[in-house]
XYZ file of C-alpha atoms in Angstrom:
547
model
C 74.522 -16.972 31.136
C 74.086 -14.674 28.294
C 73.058 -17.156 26.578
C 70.125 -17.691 28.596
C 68.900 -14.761 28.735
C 68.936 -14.669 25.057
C 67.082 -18.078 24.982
C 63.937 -16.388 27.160
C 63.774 -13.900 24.878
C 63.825 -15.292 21.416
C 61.938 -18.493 23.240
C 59.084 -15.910 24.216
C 59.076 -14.285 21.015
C 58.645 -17.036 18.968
C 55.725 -18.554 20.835
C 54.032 -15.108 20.357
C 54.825 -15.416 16.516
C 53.018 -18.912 16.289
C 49.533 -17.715 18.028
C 49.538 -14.342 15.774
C 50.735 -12.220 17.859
C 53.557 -9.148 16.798
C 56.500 -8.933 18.858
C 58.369 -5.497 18.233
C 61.525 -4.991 20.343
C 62.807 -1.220 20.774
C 66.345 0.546 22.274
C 65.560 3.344 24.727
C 65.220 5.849 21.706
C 62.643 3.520 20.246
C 64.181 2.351 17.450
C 63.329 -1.421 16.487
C 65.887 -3.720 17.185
C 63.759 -6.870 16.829
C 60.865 -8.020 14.465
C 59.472 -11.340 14.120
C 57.295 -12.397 11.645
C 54.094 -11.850 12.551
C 54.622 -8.310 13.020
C 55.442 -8.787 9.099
C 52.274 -10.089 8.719
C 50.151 -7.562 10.776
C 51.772 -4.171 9.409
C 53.085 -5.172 5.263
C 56.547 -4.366 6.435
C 59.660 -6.690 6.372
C 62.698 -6.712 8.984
C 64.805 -4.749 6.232
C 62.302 -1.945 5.838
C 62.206 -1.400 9.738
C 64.736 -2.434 11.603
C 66.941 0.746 12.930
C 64.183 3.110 12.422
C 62.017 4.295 14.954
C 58.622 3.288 15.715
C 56.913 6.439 14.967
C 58.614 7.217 11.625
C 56.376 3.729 10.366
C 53.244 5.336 10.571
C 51.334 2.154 11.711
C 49.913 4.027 14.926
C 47.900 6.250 13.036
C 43.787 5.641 13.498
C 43.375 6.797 16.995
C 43.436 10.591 16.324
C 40.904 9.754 13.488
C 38.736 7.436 15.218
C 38.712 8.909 19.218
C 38.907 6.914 22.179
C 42.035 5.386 21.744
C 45.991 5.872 23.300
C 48.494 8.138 20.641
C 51.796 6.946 20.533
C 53.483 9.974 22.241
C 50.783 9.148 25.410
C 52.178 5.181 24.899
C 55.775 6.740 24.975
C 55.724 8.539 28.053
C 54.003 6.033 30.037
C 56.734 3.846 29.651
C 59.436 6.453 29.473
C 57.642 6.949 33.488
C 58.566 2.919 34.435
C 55.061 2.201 33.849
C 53.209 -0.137 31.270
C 50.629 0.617 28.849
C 48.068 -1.891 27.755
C 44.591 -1.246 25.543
C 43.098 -0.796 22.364
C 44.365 1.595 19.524
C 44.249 1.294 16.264
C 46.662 0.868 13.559
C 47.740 1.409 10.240
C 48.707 -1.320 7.786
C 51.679 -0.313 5.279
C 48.076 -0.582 2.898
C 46.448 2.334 4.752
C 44.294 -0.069 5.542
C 43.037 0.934 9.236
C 42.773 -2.019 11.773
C 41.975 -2.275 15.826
C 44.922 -3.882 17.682
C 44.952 -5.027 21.358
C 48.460 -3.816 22.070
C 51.417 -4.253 25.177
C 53.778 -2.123 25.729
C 56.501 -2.633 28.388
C 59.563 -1.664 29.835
C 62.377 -4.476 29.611
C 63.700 -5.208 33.229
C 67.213 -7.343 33.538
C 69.919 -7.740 31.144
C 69.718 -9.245 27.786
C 72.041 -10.087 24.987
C 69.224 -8.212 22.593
C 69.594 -4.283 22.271
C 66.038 -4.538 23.850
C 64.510 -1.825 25.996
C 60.692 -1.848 24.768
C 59.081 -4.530 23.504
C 55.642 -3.799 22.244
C 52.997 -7.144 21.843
C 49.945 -6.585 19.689
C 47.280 -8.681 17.822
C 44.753 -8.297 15.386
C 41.257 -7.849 17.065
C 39.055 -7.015 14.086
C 37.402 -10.256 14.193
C 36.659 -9.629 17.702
C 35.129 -5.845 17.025
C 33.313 -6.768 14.538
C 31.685 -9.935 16.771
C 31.153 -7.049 19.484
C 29.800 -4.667 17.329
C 26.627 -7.235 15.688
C 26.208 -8.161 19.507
C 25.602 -4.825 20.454
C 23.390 -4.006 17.390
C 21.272 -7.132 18.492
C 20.929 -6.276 22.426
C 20.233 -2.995 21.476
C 17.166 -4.687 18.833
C 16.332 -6.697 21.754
C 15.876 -3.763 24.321
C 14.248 -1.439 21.930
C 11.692 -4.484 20.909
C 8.051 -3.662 22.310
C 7.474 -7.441 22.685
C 8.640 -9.286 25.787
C 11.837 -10.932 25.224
C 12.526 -13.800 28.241
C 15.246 -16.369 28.110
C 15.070 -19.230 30.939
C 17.632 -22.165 31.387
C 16.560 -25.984 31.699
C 15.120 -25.714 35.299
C 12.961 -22.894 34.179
C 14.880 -20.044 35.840
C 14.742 -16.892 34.097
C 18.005 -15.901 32.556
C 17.560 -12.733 30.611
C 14.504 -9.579 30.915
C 14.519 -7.382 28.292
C 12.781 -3.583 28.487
C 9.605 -4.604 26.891
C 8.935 -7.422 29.535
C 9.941 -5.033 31.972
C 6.788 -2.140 29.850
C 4.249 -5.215 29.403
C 4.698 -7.362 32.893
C 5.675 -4.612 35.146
C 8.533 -6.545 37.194
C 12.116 -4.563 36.380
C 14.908 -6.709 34.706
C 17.037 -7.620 38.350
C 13.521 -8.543 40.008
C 12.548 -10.771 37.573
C 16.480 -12.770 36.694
C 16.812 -15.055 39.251
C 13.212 -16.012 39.570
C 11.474 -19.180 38.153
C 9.319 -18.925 35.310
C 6.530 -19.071 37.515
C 6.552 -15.201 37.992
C 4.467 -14.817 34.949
C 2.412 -17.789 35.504
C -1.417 -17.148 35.241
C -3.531 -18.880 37.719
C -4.066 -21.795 35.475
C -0.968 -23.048 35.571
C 0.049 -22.172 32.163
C 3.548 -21.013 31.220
C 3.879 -21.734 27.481
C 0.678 -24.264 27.140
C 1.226 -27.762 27.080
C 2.459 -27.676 22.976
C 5.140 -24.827 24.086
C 6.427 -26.817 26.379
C 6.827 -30.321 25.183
C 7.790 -28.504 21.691
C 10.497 -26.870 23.706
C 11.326 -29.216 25.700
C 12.521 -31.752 22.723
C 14.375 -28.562 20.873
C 11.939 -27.716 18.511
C 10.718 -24.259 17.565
C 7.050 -23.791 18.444
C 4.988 -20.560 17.380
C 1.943 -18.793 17.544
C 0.659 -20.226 20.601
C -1.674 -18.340 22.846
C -1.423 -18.373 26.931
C -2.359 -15.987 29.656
C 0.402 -14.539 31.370
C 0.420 -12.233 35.418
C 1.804 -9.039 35.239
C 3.112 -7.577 38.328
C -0.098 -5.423 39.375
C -1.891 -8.377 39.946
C -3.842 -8.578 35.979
C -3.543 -11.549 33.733
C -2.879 -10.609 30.160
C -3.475 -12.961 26.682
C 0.125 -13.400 24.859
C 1.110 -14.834 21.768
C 4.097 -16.925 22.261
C 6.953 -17.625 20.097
C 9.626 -20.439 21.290
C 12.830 -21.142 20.533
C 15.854 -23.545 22.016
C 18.925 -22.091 23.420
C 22.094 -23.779 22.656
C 25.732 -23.258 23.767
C 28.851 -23.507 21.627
C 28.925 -26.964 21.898
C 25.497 -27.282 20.211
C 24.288 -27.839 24.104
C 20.513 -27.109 24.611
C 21.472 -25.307 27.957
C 17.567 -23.068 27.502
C 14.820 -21.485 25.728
C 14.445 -18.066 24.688
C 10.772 -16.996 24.499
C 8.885 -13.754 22.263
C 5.567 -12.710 23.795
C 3.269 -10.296 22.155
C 0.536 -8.827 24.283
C -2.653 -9.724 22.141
C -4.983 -8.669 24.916
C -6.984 -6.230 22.871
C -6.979 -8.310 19.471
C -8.510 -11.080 22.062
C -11.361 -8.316 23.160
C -11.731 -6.976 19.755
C -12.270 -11.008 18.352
C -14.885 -11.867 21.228
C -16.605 -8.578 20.127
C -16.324 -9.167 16.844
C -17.771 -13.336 17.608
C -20.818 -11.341 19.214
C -21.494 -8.658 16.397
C -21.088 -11.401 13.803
C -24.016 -13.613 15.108
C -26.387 -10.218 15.682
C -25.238 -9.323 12.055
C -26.300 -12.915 10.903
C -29.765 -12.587 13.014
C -30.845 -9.406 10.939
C -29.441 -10.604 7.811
C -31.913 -13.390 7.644
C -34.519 -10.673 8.042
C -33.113 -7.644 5.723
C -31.356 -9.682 2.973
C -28.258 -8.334 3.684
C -25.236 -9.524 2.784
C -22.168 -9.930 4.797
C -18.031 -10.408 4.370
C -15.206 -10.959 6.875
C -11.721 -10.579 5.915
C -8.906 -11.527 7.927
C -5.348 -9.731 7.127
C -2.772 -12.055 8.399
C -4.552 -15.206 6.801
C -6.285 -13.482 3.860
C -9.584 -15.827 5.097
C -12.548 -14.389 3.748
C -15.608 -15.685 5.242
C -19.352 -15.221 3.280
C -22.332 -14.781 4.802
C -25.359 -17.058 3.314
C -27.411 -14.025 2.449
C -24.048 -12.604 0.794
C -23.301 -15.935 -1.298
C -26.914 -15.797 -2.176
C -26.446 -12.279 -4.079
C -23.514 -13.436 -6.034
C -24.456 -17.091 -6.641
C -21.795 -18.612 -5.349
C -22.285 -22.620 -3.997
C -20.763 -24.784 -1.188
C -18.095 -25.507 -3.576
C -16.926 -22.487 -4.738
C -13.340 -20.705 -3.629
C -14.394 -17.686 -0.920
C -11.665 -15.124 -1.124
C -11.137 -11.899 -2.572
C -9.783 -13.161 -5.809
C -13.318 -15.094 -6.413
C -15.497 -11.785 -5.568
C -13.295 -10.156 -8.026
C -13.769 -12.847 -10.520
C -17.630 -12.392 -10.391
C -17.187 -8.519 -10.492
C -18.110 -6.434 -13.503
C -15.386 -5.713 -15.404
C -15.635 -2.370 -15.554
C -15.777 -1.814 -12.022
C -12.645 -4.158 -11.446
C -9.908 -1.758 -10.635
C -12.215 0.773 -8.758
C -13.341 -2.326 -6.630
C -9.244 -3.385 -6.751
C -8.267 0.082 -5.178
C -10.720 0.398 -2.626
C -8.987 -2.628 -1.400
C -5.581 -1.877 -1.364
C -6.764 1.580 0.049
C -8.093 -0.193 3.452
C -5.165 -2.525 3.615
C -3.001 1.051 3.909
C -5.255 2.190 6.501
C -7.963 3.925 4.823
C -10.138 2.464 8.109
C -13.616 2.668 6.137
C -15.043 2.576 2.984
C -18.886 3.468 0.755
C -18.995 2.591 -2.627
C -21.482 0.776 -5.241
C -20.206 -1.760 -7.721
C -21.933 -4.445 -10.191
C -21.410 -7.840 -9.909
C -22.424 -10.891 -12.572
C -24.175 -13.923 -11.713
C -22.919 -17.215 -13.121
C -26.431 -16.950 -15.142
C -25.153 -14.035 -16.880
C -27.348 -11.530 -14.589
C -26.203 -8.318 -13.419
C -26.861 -7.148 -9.869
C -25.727 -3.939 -8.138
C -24.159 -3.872 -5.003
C -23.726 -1.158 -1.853
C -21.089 -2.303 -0.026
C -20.173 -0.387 3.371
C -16.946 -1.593 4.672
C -14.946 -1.038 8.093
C -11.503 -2.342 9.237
C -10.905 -3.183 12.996
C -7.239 -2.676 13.767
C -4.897 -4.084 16.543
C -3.776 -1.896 19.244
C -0.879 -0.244 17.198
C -3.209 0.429 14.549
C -2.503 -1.971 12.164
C -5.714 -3.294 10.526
C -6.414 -6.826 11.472
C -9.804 -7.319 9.944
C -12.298 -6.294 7.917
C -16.278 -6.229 7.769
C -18.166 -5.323 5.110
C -21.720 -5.518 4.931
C -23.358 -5.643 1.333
C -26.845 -4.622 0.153
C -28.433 -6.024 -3.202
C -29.469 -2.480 -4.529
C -30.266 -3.719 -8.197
C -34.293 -2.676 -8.161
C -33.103 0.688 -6.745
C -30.384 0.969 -9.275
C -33.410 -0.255 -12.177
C -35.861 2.822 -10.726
C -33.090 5.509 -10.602
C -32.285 5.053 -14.359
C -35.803 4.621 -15.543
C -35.900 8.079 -13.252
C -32.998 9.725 -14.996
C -34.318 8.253 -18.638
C -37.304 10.204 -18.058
C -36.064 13.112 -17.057
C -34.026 13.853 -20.529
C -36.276 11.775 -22.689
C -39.523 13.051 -24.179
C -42.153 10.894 -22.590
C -44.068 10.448 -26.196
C -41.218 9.897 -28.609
C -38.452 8.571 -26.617
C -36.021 11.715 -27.777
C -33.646 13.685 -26.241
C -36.497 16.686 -24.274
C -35.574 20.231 -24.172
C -33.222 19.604 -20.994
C -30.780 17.196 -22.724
C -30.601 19.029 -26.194
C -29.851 22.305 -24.440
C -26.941 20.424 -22.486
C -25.507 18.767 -25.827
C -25.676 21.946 -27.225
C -24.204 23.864 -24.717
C -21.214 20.834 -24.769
C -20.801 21.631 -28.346
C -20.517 25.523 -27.450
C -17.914 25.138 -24.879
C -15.624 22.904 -26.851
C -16.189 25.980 -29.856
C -17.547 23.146 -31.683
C -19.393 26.043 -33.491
C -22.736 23.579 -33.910
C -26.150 24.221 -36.435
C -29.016 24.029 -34.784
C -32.295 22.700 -37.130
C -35.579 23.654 -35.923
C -38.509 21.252 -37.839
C -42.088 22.560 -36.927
C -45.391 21.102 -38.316
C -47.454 23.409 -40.199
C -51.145 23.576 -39.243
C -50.731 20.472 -36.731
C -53.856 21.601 -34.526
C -56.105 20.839 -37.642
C -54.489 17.210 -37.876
C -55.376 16.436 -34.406
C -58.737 18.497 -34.618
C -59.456 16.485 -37.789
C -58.537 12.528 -36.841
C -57.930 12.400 -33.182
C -55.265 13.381 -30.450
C -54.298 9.695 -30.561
C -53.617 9.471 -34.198
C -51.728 12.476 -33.771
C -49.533 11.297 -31.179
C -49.148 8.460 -33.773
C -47.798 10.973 -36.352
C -45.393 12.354 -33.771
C -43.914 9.259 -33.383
C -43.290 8.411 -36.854
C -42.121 11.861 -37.491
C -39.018 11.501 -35.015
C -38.055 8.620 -35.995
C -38.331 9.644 -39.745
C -35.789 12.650 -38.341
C -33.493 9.707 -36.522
C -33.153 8.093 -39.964
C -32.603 11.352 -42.079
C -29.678 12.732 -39.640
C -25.703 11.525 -39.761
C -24.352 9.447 -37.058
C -23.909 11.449 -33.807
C -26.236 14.029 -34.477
C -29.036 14.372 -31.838
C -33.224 14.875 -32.529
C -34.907 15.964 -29.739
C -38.522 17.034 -29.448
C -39.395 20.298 -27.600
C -43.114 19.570 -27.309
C -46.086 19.298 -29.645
C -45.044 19.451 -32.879
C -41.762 20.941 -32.250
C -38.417 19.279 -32.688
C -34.825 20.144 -32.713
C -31.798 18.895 -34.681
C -28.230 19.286 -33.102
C -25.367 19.017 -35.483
C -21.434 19.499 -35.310
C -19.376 20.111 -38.157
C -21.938 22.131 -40.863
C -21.529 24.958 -42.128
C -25.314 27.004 -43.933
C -24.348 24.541 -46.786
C -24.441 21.370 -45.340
C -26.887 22.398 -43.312
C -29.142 22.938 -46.046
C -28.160 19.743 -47.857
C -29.467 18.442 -44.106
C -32.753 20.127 -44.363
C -33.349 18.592 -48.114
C -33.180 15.020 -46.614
C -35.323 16.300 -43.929
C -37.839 17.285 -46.185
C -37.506 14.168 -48.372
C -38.050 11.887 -45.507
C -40.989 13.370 -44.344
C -42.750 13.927 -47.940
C -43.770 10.475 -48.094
C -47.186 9.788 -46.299
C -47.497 8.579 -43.082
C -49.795 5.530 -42.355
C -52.250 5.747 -39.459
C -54.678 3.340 -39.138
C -54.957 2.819 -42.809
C -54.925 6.456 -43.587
C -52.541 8.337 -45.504
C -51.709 11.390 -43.487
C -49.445 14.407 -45.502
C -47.937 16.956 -43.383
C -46.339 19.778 -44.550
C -42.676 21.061 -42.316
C -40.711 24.034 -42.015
C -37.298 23.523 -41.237
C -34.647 26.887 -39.875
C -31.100 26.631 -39.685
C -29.306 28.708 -37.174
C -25.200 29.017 -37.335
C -23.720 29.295 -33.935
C -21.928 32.767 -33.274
C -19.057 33.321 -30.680
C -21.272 34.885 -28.186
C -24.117 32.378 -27.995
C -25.472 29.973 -25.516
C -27.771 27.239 -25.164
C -30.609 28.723 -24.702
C -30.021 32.044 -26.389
C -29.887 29.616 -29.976
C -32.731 27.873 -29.013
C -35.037 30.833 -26.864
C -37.123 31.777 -29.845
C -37.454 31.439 -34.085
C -37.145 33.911 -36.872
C -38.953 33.803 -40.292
C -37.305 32.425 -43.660
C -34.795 34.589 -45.188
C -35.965 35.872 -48.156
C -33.035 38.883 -48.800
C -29.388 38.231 -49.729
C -27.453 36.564 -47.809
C -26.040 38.133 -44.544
C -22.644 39.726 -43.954
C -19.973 37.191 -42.446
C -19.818 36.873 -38.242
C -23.858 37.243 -38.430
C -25.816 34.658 -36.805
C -28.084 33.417 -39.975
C -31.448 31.456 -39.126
C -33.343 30.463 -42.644
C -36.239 28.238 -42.913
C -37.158 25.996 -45.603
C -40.792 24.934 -46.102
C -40.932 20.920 -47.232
């Protein structure tokens, strides 16, 4: 009989050792009496290192004070020491440290055995287990914090499974709508997933991107994209479908607006000459109008994306037209800015392009329009403008306005520039004596007698009359005057008008920029040739030299 009862021990022990599971057996102080080999296996520790001790002194309970939640061996111990059993989750210590969950038994041994057995505590392993839980909770909580509608149905079309942003976008709550066939959400077309959904679905295939219109609970119909996929068990059983709907409502509003706005845009286009471009995010599609492939020269061939506008972009306006982009695909929302493009001829044209970015409900730019205006005549008139403005209107120099600004860009870098004035003597009896227009002739010669006398970089402007103006960097009264010779070499020789040999006689002064000056305090006025010794250091000088 003893026997026996051995047998349904040992028998029961071993069975537990095959499937994994630790068998500890204790006396009533808790000491181990028996250890099979999967508790070997779970804890590091052989029969020899534990048998006779007591449980405790192992130190393989030891995670549950670290961790919370879980049973401590002295609450385990006086369960059972209270002819109760204890059964749950702790978690335990490998002889590693290694910390590990363990589903764990603990009971009280009733009857008589031929083991010294009073406590025999069962445990396994469930790490694998946790860690299964633990990505399923990560991916119901994904699922219930998703703003899209998440809907799973079985074969029949019964819906299985309502997530919270079905429950935000269709109105019914998540135990109103389970149980219910699919036709809840059915517009009054008919339409659950569209015909391609549901043949797609219905042979196990994974459809996306299709559009339907879906009934919320109030009683309004909705536009949804639809993404499909099959449901299988863990057989590899199609046993459903599991479908994603986005609520593209407003997109859909914001396209038919955009479908009407396009063909007015088109309309006065053909009347303005105005150019137009639409460019779709998710695609990167960029559609041309007519009028818009006109201005660039682009044919029915030719690609039509952003990479060919680029291509037929000035290079130097490449990267600003580069970052204007990437700043509207971040949200920038609109855009004004100019930029030249180049014909396939070789011909530059300026463009104004004005560009605004429609966006989907979450803000998200979905699109953008840009409408472009050829602005190359405008462009032409505002230089020739500007030109004239700093540009004598006779000689083509540099006028008073832009020699004063070189100069005063010399001064503020303390450049410490020489300023040459050339006058004509006695001009009023040249023009008295062969004309105004033979004069002007003179004039012009004269400058660019000056342009050919000066170094590289220096600037000749012309004041008016017969005054003109020499802007150097880098002299000092020596150089300077090594300038003025050449000056007065190249204008010794005659000058040729109309078959007459004109002489002219110039005076050329030299003034030194000082610390204190400006602008227009070195050029507000003249002084006479210097005729003394030279002045003391730190004083302006001005001399002129007669040629």
């Amino acid at each position: 009989m003893a026997g026996e009862h051995r047998d349904d021990l040992v028998m029961q022990s071993l069975l537990l050792d095959e499937i994994g599971q630790s068998v500890i057996g204790m006396d009533g102080d808790w000491r181990i009496t028996y250890w099979n080999r999967a508790s070997e296996r779970l804890y590091g520790l052989g029969p020899d290192k534990v048998l006779g001790l007591k449980i405790t002194d192992l130190g393989i309970i030891g995670g549950a004070e670290v961790r919370g939640g879980g049973a401590t061996d002295r609450e385990i111990a006086n369960r059972v020491a209270r002819g109760g059993d204890w059964a749950g989750e702790l978690w335990a210590r490998h002889s590693t440290g290694r910390e590990f969950p363990v589903h764990a038994t603990v009971s009280r041994i009733r009857g008589r055995h031929t083991v010294p057995v009073a406590v025999v505590a069962i445990s396994k392993d469930i790490t694998d287990r946790k860690h299964t839980e633990a990505i399923l909770r990560r991916l119901s909580a994904m699922v219930e914090s998703s703003g899209d509608a998440i809907i799973g149905a079985d074969l029949t079309g019964k819906i299985t499974s309502w997530n919270a942003g079905a429950a935000r976008m269709l109105g019914w709550s998540s135990w109103e709508a389970v149980g219910q066939s699919h036709g809840l959400v059915t517009a009054d077309d008919g339409a659950y997933f569209g015909t391609e959904v549901t043949s797609g679905s219905g042979s196990g295939a994974f459809v996306t991107g299709v559009e339907a219109r879906w009934r919320c609970k109030d009683g309004s119909v909705i536009d949804v994209e639809l993404t499909v996929s099959p449901v299988y068990d863990q057989d590899g059983i199609r046993v459903g479908a599991s479908a994603i709907a986005r609520d593209i409502t407003e997109i859909q509003r914001l396209k038919a607006a955009a479908d009407a706005e396009r063909e007015r845009l088109l309309a006065a286009q053909e009347m303005a000459h105005v150019g137009s471009v639409e460019h779709t995010v998710a695609t990167g599609e960029t559609w041309h109008s007519e009028e818009f492939d006109r201005i660039l020269g682009i044919s029915a061939g030719d690609r039509k994306d952003r990479e060919a506008i680029l291509a037929r972009t000035h290079p130097d306006d490449r990267d600003r037209v580069r970052e204007v982009w990437e700043s509207l695909d971040h949200g920038l929302g609109f855009a004004d800015f100019e930029y030249r493009i180049v014909r396939p001829s070789g011909e530059q044209r300026w463009l104004h392009s004005r560009i605004r970015s429609i966006n989907s409900a979450d803000g998200t730019p979905v699109r953008f329009l840009d409408t472009v205006l050829d602005i190359t005549d405008r462009k032409n008139a505002e230089q020739i403008l500007e030109w004239q403005a700093r540009h004598d209107a006779l000689t083509g120099l540099p006028n008073r306005y832009m020699v004063t600004e070189v100069l005063q860009n010399f001064l503020d870098r303390t450049a410490r520039p020489v300023v040459m004035f050339v006058d004509v003597d006695r001009f009023k009896l040249i023009n008295d004596g062969i004309g105004h227009g033979a004069g002007d002739m003179i004039l012009v010669q004269l400058g660019e007698r000056l342009k050919a006398a000066v170094r590289d970089g220096d600037t000749v402007g012309r004041f008016g009359g017969d005054e003109f103006v020499v802007i150097c960097e880098g002299l000092q009264m020596c150089g300077a005057q090594d300038l003025a010779e050449r000056i007065r070499d190249a204008t010794r020789r005659p000058f040729d008008v109309d078959g007459r040999q004109i002489y002219l006689n110039v005076s050329v002064g030299i003034a030194l920029a000082d610390v204190e000056d400006t602008a227009e305090s070195m050029l507000q006025g003249r002084t006479p040739p210097c005729t003394g010794p030279s002045p003391p250091a730190g004083i302006r000088q001005r001399s002129t030299m007669s040629a």
